[in-house]
Amino acid sequence: MPTPPPLPFDRESLRRELQALDTPELLALGARMRRDPSRLSLYLGILRARPGHKAQLAACLICFDLARLGQASAERDFHALIPTLRGLAGDPLLLTEMIGDDPFLLGLWGACRQAIDADDPRESTAGLEANVPLVGELDLLSDLELDLDLSRLADAARREENGRAFAKLTARQLGYDLENDRMPEWSGMSTSTGREVDALEEYLRQASTYAPSVPLARGLSSVGQLFLASHLRRRSLFGKPNHRRIEALRAGLSALPSDRPDSLATAAGLFEEEGEAVIERFQKVSELLLDYVRFCSIREADPLHPGAVEAYIEADRLPAPLFLAGETRRRR
């Protein structure tokens, strides 16, 4: 059966996705892509740039795979790498971790061991045969399935990276000194001054970029914006609508989730951690949401529909102070 042509791919995009994978994952994918020398060469370049025995073993195996496909440079390189491979082969823990019981990797390693055992160090110009027979090659996955698997792995890596980046962003906003392991000396959710409001608004803007992959960021896209809106004046000094408040209100109501309501509770918990003063101010968000739900109920409107959001903004309602009646610092 003829070998199918390799699937087309954007080399730079693929390189970025592959660089996000751990070395064992990259080797496992490489063992399944032996019919595509261009991808194997890409894998080899990434592995050679990594330190450590894992990357060294993986690079040697990919180099061997390219050599038996007839790539002349890989044949020369592999012959020079045989002493290194012999040393790595003496580490059973390394082999177990990198190869395990994966049938593709077992086949690749078995063929590689045969080549090592057949090597004669006196033959300095000896190369490997391009068609060394495989040991137990199993065609379990198609190239398309491998591409989909690679995409899932890359997505998981991106979510993890986004989670770490968002955690650092939030820690800075809340006043944690990560480098010196110091607890915060101020509240990152305070709105007592114009500077604090500006800082909170900028934090929420940055947090929204992580919303698709980080649940807390997704919740803050709604709850955080509503918190901001409830602490901005409804009118400017000249009696006109405060567009800054309107945009925060629109963003918060539009981001109410339809499938993951727990993200709202997670975001609300962040405010709870900030202490009694912030919790008291957060009650305005509860009042606003109750008023919005009541408005939609009267109108028989879907609270998640954009039309309901715009109708509520146009109505310019003033939520009743259910929790903080008589509180003098309420912004109007």
mmCIF file of N, CA, C and O in Angstrom, residues 267-302:
data_model
loop_
_atom_site.group_PDB
_atom_site.id
_atom_site.type_symbol
_atom_site.label_atom_id
_atom_site.label_comp_id
_atom_site.label_asym_id
_atom_site.label_seq_id
_atom_site.Cartn_x
_atom_site.Cartn_y
_atom_site.Cartn_z
ATOM 1 N N ALA A 267 -15.912 33.894 41.127
ATOM 2 C CA ALA A 267 -15.511 35.298 41.083
ATOM 3 C C ALA A 267 -15.979 36.046 42.330
ATOM 4 O O ALA A 267 -15.247 36.872 42.885
ATOM 5 N N ALA A 268 -17.191 35.749 42.785
ATOM 6 C CA ALA A 268 -17.697 36.397 43.999
ATOM 7 C C ALA A 268 -16.827 36.041 45.198
ATOM 8 O O ALA A 268 -16.615 36.862 46.097
ATOM 9 N N GLY A 269 -16.300 34.814 45.198
ATOM 10 C CA GLY A 269 -15.422 34.402 46.289
ATOM 11 C C GLY A 269 -14.156 35.229 46.365
ATOM 12 O O GLY A 269 -13.589 35.418 47.447
ATOM 13 N N LEU A 270 -13.704 35.737 45.219
ATOM 14 C CA LEU A 270 -12.514 36.586 45.212
ATOM 15 C C LEU A 270 -12.774 37.871 45.990
ATOM 16 O O LEU A 270 -11.913 38.345 46.735
ATOM 17 N N PHE A 271 -13.968 38.430 45.836
ATOM 18 C CA PHE A 271 -14.319 39.638 46.583
ATOM 19 C C PHE A 271 -14.450 39.325 48.075
ATOM 20 O O PHE A 271 -14.081 40.137 48.921
ATOM 21 N N GLU A 272 -14.966 38.147 48.378
ATOM 22 C CA GLU A 272 -15.138 37.760 49.776
ATOM 23 C C GLU A 272 -13.803 37.704 50.503
ATOM 24 O O GLU A 272 -13.706 38.052 51.684
ATOM 25 N N GLU A 273 -12.761 37.279 49.785
ATOM 26 C CA GLU A 273 -11.439 37.183 50.392
ATOM 27 C C GLU A 273 -10.855 38.547 50.734
ATOM 28 O O GLU A 273 -9.897 38.640 51.497
ATOM 29 N N GLU A 274 -11.425 39.605 50.174
ATOM 30 C CA GLU A 274 -10.870 40.944 50.371
ATOM 31 C C GLU A 274 -11.328 41.615 51.658
ATOM 32 O O GLU A 274 -10.944 42.735 51.948
ATOM 33 N N GLY A 275 -12.191 40.966 52.406
ATOM 34 C CA GLY A 275 -12.549 41.503 53.711
ATOM 35 C C GLY A 275 -13.923 42.140 53.766
ATOM 36 O O GLY A 275 -14.637 42.271 52.769
ATOM 37 N N GLU A 276 -14.290 42.553 54.970
ATOM 38 C CA GLU A 276 -15.651 43.013 55.249
ATOM 39 C C GLU A 276 -16.045 44.240 54.437
ATOM 40 O O GLU A 276 -17.171 44.339 53.945
ATOM 41 N N ALA A 277 -15.115 45.188 54.288
ATOM 42 C CA ALA A 277 -15.455 46.420 53.572
ATOM 43 C C ALA A 277 -15.835 46.135 52.125
ATOM 44 O O ALA A 277 -16.813 46.688 51.602
ATOM 45 N N VAL A 278 -15.078 45.266 51.481
ATOM 46 C CA VAL A 278 -15.373 44.934 50.085
ATOM 47 C C VAL A 278 -16.651 44.104 49.992
ATOM 48 O O VAL A 278 -17.457 44.284 49.075
ATOM 49 N N ILE A 279 -16.854 43.195 50.948
ATOM 50 C CA ILE A 279 -18.077 42.386 50.953
ATOM 51 C C ILE A 279 -19.298 43.293 51.046
ATOM 52 O O ILE A 279 -20.305 43.098 50.354
ATOM 53 N N GLU A 280 -19.211 44.316 51.890
ATOM 54 C CA GLU A 280 -20.331 45.249 52.046
ATOM 55 C C GLU A 280 -20.623 45.966 50.735
ATOM 56 O O GLU A 280 -21.774 46.118 50.333
ATOM 57 N N ARG A 281 -19.560 46.374 50.050
ATOM 58 C CA ARG A 281 -19.753 47.065 48.775
ATOM 59 C C ARG A 281 -20.243 46.114 47.687
ATOM 60 O O ARG A 281 -20.940 46.526 46.758
ATOM 61 N N PHE A 282 -19.873 44.854 47.806
ATOM 62 C CA PHE A 282 -20.291 43.878 46.797
ATOM 63 C C PHE A 282 -21.798 43.646 46.842
ATOM 64 O O PHE A 282 -22.388 43.186 45.862
ATOM 65 N N GLN A 283 -22.434 43.970 47.958
ATOM 66 C CA GLN A 283 -23.876 43.781 48.055
ATOM 67 C C GLN A 283 -24.622 44.614 47.015
ATOM 68 O O GLN A 283 -25.741 44.283 46.625
ATOM 69 N N LYS A 284 -23.982 45.671 46.543
ATOM 70 C CA LYS A 284 -24.609 46.469 45.487
ATOM 71 C C LYS A 284 -24.763 45.654 44.202
ATOM 72 O O LYS A 284 -25.691 45.874 43.426
ATOM 73 N N VAL A 285 -23.835 44.720 43.991
ATOM 74 C CA VAL A 285 -23.945 43.848 42.817
ATOM 75 C C VAL A 285 -25.180 42.963 42.946
ATOM 76 O O VAL A 285 -25.915 42.753 41.975
ATOM 77 N N SER A 286 -25.413 42.456 44.145
ATOM 78 C CA SER A 286 -26.598 41.624 44.372
ATOM 79 C C SER A 286 -27.870 42.424 44.118
ATOM 80 O O SER A 286 -28.824 41.927 43.499
ATOM 81 N N GLU A 287 -27.887 43.664 44.583
ATOM 82 C CA GLU A 287 -29.056 44.515 44.346
ATOM 83 C C GLU A 287 -29.266 44.756 42.856
ATOM 84 O O GLU A 287 -30.395 44.712 42.356
ATOM 85 N N LEU A 288 -28.182 44.998 42.151
ATOM 86 C CA LEU A 288 -28.277 45.257 40.717
ATOM 87 C C LEU A 288 -28.807 44.029 39.972
ATOM 88 O O LEU A 288 -29.690 44.142 39.115
ATOM 89 N N LEU A 289 -28.283 42.854 40.314
ATOM 90 C CA LEU A 289 -28.721 41.633 39.638
ATOM 91 C C LEU A 289 -30.183 41.315 39.951
ATOM 92 O O LEU A 289 -30.941 40.885 39.071
ATOM 93 N N LEU A 290 -30.581 41.522 41.202
ATOM 94 C CA LEU A 290 -31.984 41.290 41.559
ATOM 95 C C LEU A 290 -32.901 42.231 40.783
ATOM 96 O O LEU A 290 -33.982 41.831 40.318
ATOM 97 N N ASP A 291 -32.473 43.468 40.639
ATOM 98 C CA ASP A 291 -33.282 44.432 39.893
ATOM 99 C C ASP A 291 -33.355 44.050 38.418
ATOM 100 O O ASP A 291 -34.415 44.171 37.788
ATOM 101 N N TYR A 292 -32.249 43.560 37.882
ATOM 102 C CA TYR A 292 -32.227 43.159 36.471
ATOM 103 C C TYR A 292 -33.137 41.951 36.235
ATOM 104 O O TYR A 292 -33.904 41.909 35.257
ATOM 105 N N VAL A 293 -33.074 40.986 37.134
ATOM 106 C CA VAL A 293 -33.932 39.801 36.999
ATOM 107 C C VAL A 293 -35.401 40.194 37.117
ATOM 108 O O VAL A 293 -36.261 39.697 36.374
ATOM 109 N N ARG A 294 -35.701 41.090 38.049
ATOM 110 C CA ARG A 294 -37.093 41.558 38.209
ATOM 111 C C ARG A 294 -37.556 42.285 36.948
ATOM 112 O O ARG A 294 -38.675 42.089 36.472
ATOM 113 N N PHE A 295 -36.688 43.117 36.389
ATOM 114 C CA PHE A 295 -36.999 43.843 35.151
ATOM 115 C C PHE A 295 -37.307 42.861 34.020
ATOM 116 O O PHE A 295 -38.291 43.024 33.291
ATOM 117 N N CYS A 296 -36.471 41.833 33.879
ATOM 118 C CA CYS A 296 -36.684 40.846 32.812
ATOM 119 C C CYS A 296 -37.949 40.036 33.055
ATOM 120 O O CYS A 296 -38.657 39.666 32.103
ATOM 121 N N SER A 297 -38.244 39.767 34.322
ATOM 122 C CA SER A 297 -39.452 39.011 34.640
ATOM 123 C C SER A 297 -40.695 39.793 34.251
ATOM 124 O O SER A 297 -41.643 39.242 33.670
ATOM 125 N N ILE A 298 -40.700 41.087 34.549
ATOM 126 C CA ILE A 298 -41.845 41.931 34.203
ATOM 127 C C ILE A 298 -42.012 42.011 32.688
ATOM 128 O O ILE A 298 -43.127 41.953 32.163
ATOM 129 N N ARG A 299 -40.888 42.114 31.995
ATOM 130 C CA ARG A 299 -40.920 42.221 30.528
ATOM 131 C C ARG A 299 -41.045 40.854 29.840
ATOM 132 O O ARG A 299 -41.171 40.806 28.619
ATOM 133 N N GLU A 300 -40.977 39.779 30.628
ATOM 134 C CA GLU A 300 -40.951 38.421 30.080
ATOM 135 C C GLU A 300 -39.819 38.284 29.065
ATOM 136 O O GLU A 300 -39.977 37.736 27.970
ATOM 137 N N ALA A 301 -38.666 38.803 29.455
ATOM 138 C CA ALA A 301 -37.487 38.791 28.587
ATOM 139 C C ALA A 301 -36.458 37.800 29.115
ATOM 140 O O ALA A 301 -36.402 37.517 30.318
ATOM 141 N N ASP A 302 -35.655 37.285 28.217
ATOM 142 C CA ASP A 302 -34.573 36.374 28.581
ATOM 143 C C ASP A 302 -33.392 37.203 29.089
ATOM 144 O O ASP A 302 -32.836 38.010 28.338
#
